[in-house]
Amino acid sequence: MQFREALKTIQENSSTNRPTCRVLLVTGFTPLHLQTFLQAHLQRLLPTKQLVVSTRLYGDLAETLFGIESSTADMCAVALEWPDLDPRLGFRQLGGWGPREIADILVGAESRLVTIRESLAAVPSHVPLAFSLPTLALPPIFHTPSWQLSAAEIRLRNAVGELALRISEKPNIRFINAHSQQVAEPPAPIFDFKGELLAGLPYTSSHADRLGQLLAQILVPAQPKKGLITDLDDTLWAGIAGEIGPQSVSWDLASNTQLHGLYQQLLRALAEQGVLIGVASKNDPDIVEAAFRRNDILLPRDYVFPVEVHWNAKSESVAKILDTWNIDADSVVFVDDSSSEIAEVQAAHPGMECIRFDAQDYAGAHSLLYRLRDLFAKPTITEEDGMRRESLRTGGVFRAGAQQHGASYENFLREAESKITPDFNNAAANRRSLELVNKTNQFNLNGIRYTESEWHSKLSLPGSFSLMVSYRDKYGPLGVIATLVGQATDAALTVNTWVMSCRAFGRRIEHQCLKLLLERFPAPEILLEFAPTKRNGYLREFSESFLGQKPDGPFKLSRTVFLEKCPMLYHQVEMDHD
Amino acid sequence: MTDLRHRLAQCFSLVFPGLNEPEVYSASSASVAAWDSMAAIILANVIEEEFQVKLDYNVLPDLVSFDLIEDYLKSNGNGTS
């Protein structure tokens, strides 16, 4: 982004009535360009907010960090540079670079890092903080040649690493990875020596842009994709299994097909962090199963569900997989070696990210591995992530069982041995609740997304309540699958956030959620602050079952109508926390 | 109006969005309250991007009005209409 573009972005989004998102940028230097670029990048990531990036007095980074605790900032970004640890580690002070000074610098820097660590420890847990460790080169203060690390520099870098290590235990504090493949420094210079000496502006414009973008991406992480659909021949493995046989396809160094082994290895890792992996392949099912039975396969067969193997169009397979997963195309990545298959799937599912696996392009394949990691990246892995694959499989069993029972669906539900565990007023402490709110589409009361800070504020409002619902039945656990938030008094009960995972559909959990609220609170009716979105048709239909018509906006549901129209619920309710 | 004046006015409008068109053309650090040292650097950066020039930090203190900046750009080979 150019500086003019950043200014334009900020101007175009100023003086609106959108809710304000306050961001505090903490630096020890004049953050002129960084502040502008950070605000512009954040504005693009949060188009429904009005971003205000403010700074404090420059020069004392640790002192400013201590002020975060009492500030009204919704988010913070910190750019640490070497002079913040000791001014002699920069170019604007003339305090000496001799051996004696270096010893003193090291002691002072370590002490300073302890102060910074203590100030970071005091940052409230609901304020996301993006931290950039020093990006600029140290000045020539060490006695060794610049290409050799001196013991003093190792000690200094180790002290900074120690700070990051200790503070990284706080989930709201996230560090920029300057060594990431995707953010490797460009050839453009990052240090503006003249700017630093004449105006105290150490970053080149391009570096400020890059750093501003990374800080923004860390503060407002992209929603991770949920599923990956992969082709098999010349993608998951090298060779056409139907032609050379399942024993001859390969994915190893000896066959010069290690790329495919690395791809398998990555898919396995993604599956273990909760990413859904499906297969769409034009192939013979028996041959595919034989290949998956090989002992050396890195992506086991039971990590993949569903497997669509036949000779029909790939887009048809993809549609079936999306239906089984019950997620939208824009949450899914499709990988195939064939450009024509990519085009066919892309045309049928325009929102899907379709990526070509080109085994001849080693640089491209190398980038692909990182790109896939980034598309599915999450700051933290929850217990529910580990359950997702198995719960989808058992969900299939659940649906099959329901269909077998046909007219006696009631019998099926009654015999499912379902257990629901409600958890009132713990949503603020459970990161899963906000994750669910920000990624759920189909059963979402109004589609409103929240930043961590907004979520914390919402739950802190007087009279607020939250309800998280966990579910399990004889087919397996689903974990926390619903979150409701609202306000309650004796006379009125309002729900303004209600989401439920699509994995939980068809079990009358939504009915149980309302029942739990009506049992908990005495109000005669619930005001549900519904708003139609492009995707929340499931919730709209659920509401229609009580109202007799699909709602177009907020609606009230009386206790009487609910009890009259609620079907029989067979869940065993286990009160866990209260 | 020359192309240079028009493009320079756009730079000023971006950095000082509160100025109307006549104010832009008569702008100076004395008449524009927001024209402080930081704004001067931002203005310099915007002009650098727009005109693909490098403004020397040493001359920034002298470039304190629209006219002076226009003259500077013209005298440094950016006087095309």
PDB file of C-alpha atoms in Angstrom, chain A residues 139-274:
ATOM      1  CA  PRO A 139      24.252  -0.682  15.229  1.00  0.00           C
ATOM      2  CA  PRO A 140      27.918  -1.694  14.793  1.00  0.00           C
ATOM      3  CA  ILE A 141      28.658  -1.889  18.486  1.00  0.00           C
ATOM      4  CA  PHE A 142      30.180  -5.351  18.745  1.00  0.00           C
ATOM      5  CA  HIS A 143      33.856  -6.218  18.224  1.00  0.00           C
ATOM      6  CA  THR A 144      33.127  -9.122  15.898  1.00  0.00           C
ATOM      7  CA  PRO A 145      32.607  -8.670  12.146  1.00  0.00           C
ATOM      8  CA  SER A 146      28.961  -8.023  11.307  1.00  0.00           C
ATOM      9  CA  TRP A 147      28.532 -11.506   9.826  1.00  0.00           C
ATOM     10  CA  GLN A 148      29.618 -13.131  13.094  1.00  0.00           C
ATOM     11  CA  LEU A 149      27.381 -13.191  16.146  1.00  0.00           C
ATOM     12  CA  SER A 150      29.232 -11.965  19.223  1.00  0.00           C
ATOM     13  CA  ALA A 151      28.517 -13.406  22.664  1.00  0.00           C
ATOM     14  CA  ALA A 152      27.074 -10.027  23.656  1.00  0.00           C
ATOM     15  CA  GLU A 153      24.645  -9.975  20.741  1.00  0.00           C
ATOM     16  CA  ILE A 154      23.611 -13.575  21.433  1.00  0.00           C
ATOM     17  CA  ARG A 155      22.936 -12.599  25.056  1.00  0.00           C
ATOM     18  CA  LEU A 156      20.897  -9.592  23.941  1.00  0.00           C
ATOM     19  CA  ARG A 157      18.828 -11.561  21.438  1.00  0.00           C
ATOM     20  CA  ASN A 158      18.351 -14.327  23.973  1.00  0.00           C
ATOM     21  CA  ALA A 159      16.959 -11.827  26.479  1.00  0.00           C
ATOM     22  CA  VAL A 160      14.443 -10.612  23.907  1.00  0.00           C
ATOM     23  CA  GLY A 161      13.523 -14.219  23.082  1.00  0.00           C
ATOM     24  CA  GLU A 162      13.042 -14.899  26.767  1.00  0.00           C
ATOM     25  CA  LEU A 163      10.600 -11.997  26.962  1.00  0.00           C
ATOM     26  CA  ALA A 164       8.605 -13.382  24.038  1.00  0.00           C
ATOM     27  CA  LEU A 165       8.653 -16.906  25.455  1.00  0.00           C
ATOM     28  CA  ARG A 166       7.326 -15.875  28.830  1.00  0.00           C
ATOM     29  CA  ILE A 167       4.709 -13.482  27.525  1.00  0.00           C
ATOM     30  CA  SER A 168       3.474 -15.800  24.775  1.00  0.00           C
ATOM     31  CA  GLU A 169       1.683 -17.767  27.499  1.00  0.00           C
ATOM     32  CA  LYS A 170      -0.865 -14.940  27.544  1.00  0.00           C
ATOM     33  CA  PRO A 171      -3.250 -15.837  24.709  1.00  0.00           C
ATOM     34  CA  ASN A 172      -4.174 -12.225  23.976  1.00  0.00           C
ATOM     35  CA  ILE A 173      -0.549 -11.269  23.292  1.00  0.00           C
ATOM     36  CA  ARG A 174       0.645 -12.426  19.880  1.00  0.00           C
ATOM     37  CA  PHE A 175       4.024 -11.886  18.297  1.00  0.00           C
ATOM     38  CA  ILE A 176       4.865 -11.121  14.703  1.00  0.00           C
ATOM     39  CA  ASN A 177       6.971 -13.874  13.237  1.00  0.00           C
ATOM     40  CA  ALA A 178       9.589 -11.993  11.267  1.00  0.00           C
ATOM     41  CA  HIS A 179      11.086 -15.303  10.164  1.00  0.00           C
ATOM     42  CA  SER A 180       7.895 -16.564   8.572  1.00  0.00           C
ATOM     43  CA  GLN A 181       8.181 -17.769   5.021  1.00  0.00           C
ATOM     44  CA  GLN A 182       5.220 -15.609   4.107  1.00  0.00           C
ATOM     45  CA  VAL A 183       6.613 -12.463   5.705  1.00  0.00           C
ATOM     46  CA  ALA A 184      10.264 -12.861   4.783  1.00  0.00           C
ATOM     47  CA  GLU A 185      11.818  -9.462   4.444  1.00  0.00           C
ATOM     48  CA  PRO A 186      11.624  -8.098   0.923  1.00  0.00           C
ATOM     49  CA  PRO A 187      14.756  -6.825  -0.768  1.00  0.00           C
ATOM     50  CA  ALA A 188      13.582  -3.251  -0.139  1.00  0.00           C
ATOM     51  CA  PRO A 189      15.453  -1.491   2.672  1.00  0.00           C
ATOM     52  CA  ILE A 190      13.696  -1.359   6.011  1.00  0.00           C
ATOM     53  CA  PHE A 191      15.858   1.185   7.803  1.00  0.00           C
ATOM     54  CA  ASP A 192      15.785   4.876   6.876  1.00  0.00           C
ATOM     55  CA  PHE A 193      19.070   6.092   8.303  1.00  0.00           C
ATOM     56  CA  LYS A 194      18.541   9.651   7.138  1.00  0.00           C
ATOM     57  CA  GLY A 195      14.987   9.703   8.425  1.00  0.00           C
ATOM     58  CA  GLU A 196      16.161   8.363  11.758  1.00  0.00           C
ATOM     59  CA  LEU A 197      18.905  10.953  12.173  1.00  0.00           C
ATOM     60  CA  LEU A 198      17.022  13.963  10.867  1.00  0.00           C
ATOM     61  CA  ALA A 199      13.477  13.270  12.031  1.00  0.00           C
ATOM     62  CA  GLY A 200      13.490  10.238  14.344  1.00  0.00           C
ATOM     63  CA  LEU A 201      11.689   8.162  11.713  1.00  0.00           C
ATOM     64  CA  PRO A 202      13.596   4.863  11.530  1.00  0.00           C
ATOM     65  CA  TYR A 203      11.300   2.920   9.192  1.00  0.00           C
ATOM     66  CA  THR A 204      11.190   3.251   5.444  1.00  0.00           C
ATOM     67  CA  SER A 205       7.694   3.743   4.132  1.00  0.00           C
ATOM     68  CA  SER A 206       7.602   0.205   2.719  1.00  0.00           C
ATOM     69  CA  HIS A 207       8.700  -1.290   6.038  1.00  0.00           C
ATOM     70  CA  ALA A 208       6.115   0.740   7.959  1.00  0.00           C
ATOM     71  CA  ASP A 209       3.485  -0.512   5.511  1.00  0.00           C
ATOM     72  CA  ARG A 210       4.565  -4.112   5.917  1.00  0.00           C
ATOM     73  CA  LEU A 211       4.782  -3.932   9.686  1.00  0.00           C
ATOM     74  CA  GLY A 212       1.453  -2.107   9.885  1.00  0.00           C
ATOM     75  CA  GLN A 213      -0.141  -4.840   7.806  1.00  0.00           C
ATOM     76  CA  LEU A 214       1.297  -7.629   9.949  1.00  0.00           C
ATOM     77  CA  LEU A 215       0.255  -5.954  13.192  1.00  0.00           C
ATOM     78  CA  ALA A 216      -3.254  -5.487  11.757  1.00  0.00           C
ATOM     79  CA  GLN A 217      -3.446  -9.112  10.628  1.00  0.00           C
ATOM     80  CA  ILE A 218      -2.457 -10.279  14.080  1.00  0.00           C
ATOM     81  CA  LEU A 219      -4.974  -8.016  15.792  1.00  0.00           C
ATOM     82  CA  VAL A 220      -7.765  -9.005  13.407  1.00  0.00           C
ATOM     83  CA  PRO A 221      -6.946 -12.540  12.306  1.00  0.00           C
ATOM     84  CA  ALA A 222      -8.708 -13.868   9.220  1.00  0.00           C
ATOM     85  CA  GLN A 223     -11.340 -16.499   9.838  1.00  0.00           C
ATOM     86  CA  PRO A 224      -9.632 -19.807   9.111  1.00  0.00           C
ATOM     87  CA  LYS A 225     -10.979 -22.064   6.397  1.00  0.00           C
ATOM     88  CA  LYS A 226     -12.769 -25.108   7.731  1.00  0.00           C
ATOM     89  CA  GLY A 227     -12.235 -27.814   5.163  1.00  0.00           C
ATOM     90  CA  LEU A 228      -9.929 -28.955   2.373  1.00  0.00           C
ATOM     91  CA  ILE A 229     -10.988 -31.129  -0.540  1.00  0.00           C
ATOM     92  CA  THR A 230      -8.119 -32.804  -2.285  1.00  0.00           C
ATOM     93  CA  ASP A 231      -7.631 -34.672  -5.504  1.00  0.00           C
ATOM     94  CA  LEU A 232      -5.624 -37.921  -5.320  1.00  0.00           C
ATOM     95  CA  ASP A 233      -3.660 -38.773  -8.495  1.00  0.00           C
ATOM     96  CA  ASP A 234      -0.673 -36.450  -8.955  1.00  0.00           C
ATOM     97  CA  THR A 235      -1.818 -34.486  -5.949  1.00  0.00           C
ATOM     98  CA  LEU A 236      -2.036 -36.563  -2.761  1.00  0.00           C
ATOM     99  CA  TRP A 237       0.351 -38.980  -4.422  1.00  0.00           C
ATOM    100  CA  ALA A 238       2.455 -39.044  -7.572  1.00  0.00           C
ATOM    101  CA  GLY A 239       1.161 -41.159 -10.427  1.00  0.00           C
ATOM    102  CA  ILE A 240      -2.186 -42.350 -11.720  1.00  0.00           C
ATOM    103  CA  ALA A 241      -3.239 -45.149  -9.394  1.00  0.00           C
ATOM    104  CA  GLY A 242      -5.591 -46.615 -11.983  1.00  0.00           C
ATOM    105  CA  GLU A 243      -2.754 -46.921 -14.498  1.00  0.00           C
ATOM    106  CA  ILE A 244       0.311 -47.914 -12.480  1.00  0.00           C
ATOM    107  CA  GLY A 245      -1.494 -49.561  -9.591  1.00  0.00           C
ATOM    108  CA  PRO A 246      -2.017 -48.480  -5.989  1.00  0.00           C
ATOM    109  CA  GLN A 247       1.323 -49.976  -4.912  1.00  0.00           C
ATOM    110  CA  SER A 248       3.252 -47.912  -7.449  1.00  0.00           C
ATOM    111  CA  VAL A 249       2.000 -44.454  -6.665  1.00  0.00           C
ATOM    112  CA  SER A 250       4.597 -42.695  -4.532  1.00  0.00           C
ATOM    113  CA  TRP A 251       5.317 -39.850  -2.158  1.00  0.00           C
ATOM    114  CA  ASP A 252       8.937 -40.273  -1.070  1.00  0.00           C
ATOM    115  CA  LEU A 253      12.473 -39.023  -1.606  1.00  0.00           C
ATOM    116  CA  ALA A 254      13.611 -42.211  -3.294  1.00  0.00           C
ATOM    117  CA  SER A 255      11.014 -41.735  -6.032  1.00  0.00           C
ATOM    118  CA  ASN A 256      11.645 -37.988  -6.280  1.00  0.00           C
ATOM    119  CA  THR A 257       8.049 -37.451  -5.198  1.00  0.00           C
ATOM    120  CA  GLN A 258       8.643 -36.128  -1.694  1.00  0.00           C
ATOM    121  CA  LEU A 259       6.427 -33.106  -2.479  1.00  0.00           C
ATOM    122  CA  HIS A 260       3.388 -35.362  -2.257  1.00  0.00           C
ATOM    123  CA  GLY A 261       4.617 -36.833   1.027  1.00  0.00           C
ATOM    124  CA  LEU A 262       5.004 -33.360   2.454  1.00  0.00           C
ATOM    125  CA  TYR A 263       1.495 -32.502   1.257  1.00  0.00           C
ATOM    126  CA  GLN A 264       0.112 -35.640   2.938  1.00  0.00           C
ATOM    127  CA  GLN A 265       2.007 -34.799   6.099  1.00  0.00           C
ATOM    128  CA  LEU A 266       0.553 -31.299   6.135  1.00  0.00           C
ATOM    129  CA  LEU A 267      -2.993 -32.555   5.555  1.00  0.00           C
ATOM    130  CA  ARG A 268      -2.598 -34.955   8.452  1.00  0.00           C
ATOM    131  CA  ALA A 269      -1.432 -32.132  10.715  1.00  0.00           C
ATOM    132  CA  LEU A 270      -4.345 -29.961   9.580  1.00  0.00           C
ATOM    133  CA  ALA A 271      -6.780 -32.814  10.237  1.00  0.00           C
ATOM    134  CA  GLU A 272      -5.356 -33.203  13.737  1.00  0.00           C
ATOM    135  CA  GLN A 273      -6.068 -29.537  14.441  1.00  0.00           C
ATOM    136  CA  GLY A 274      -9.680 -29.970  13.363  1.00  0.00           C
TER     137      GLY A 274
END
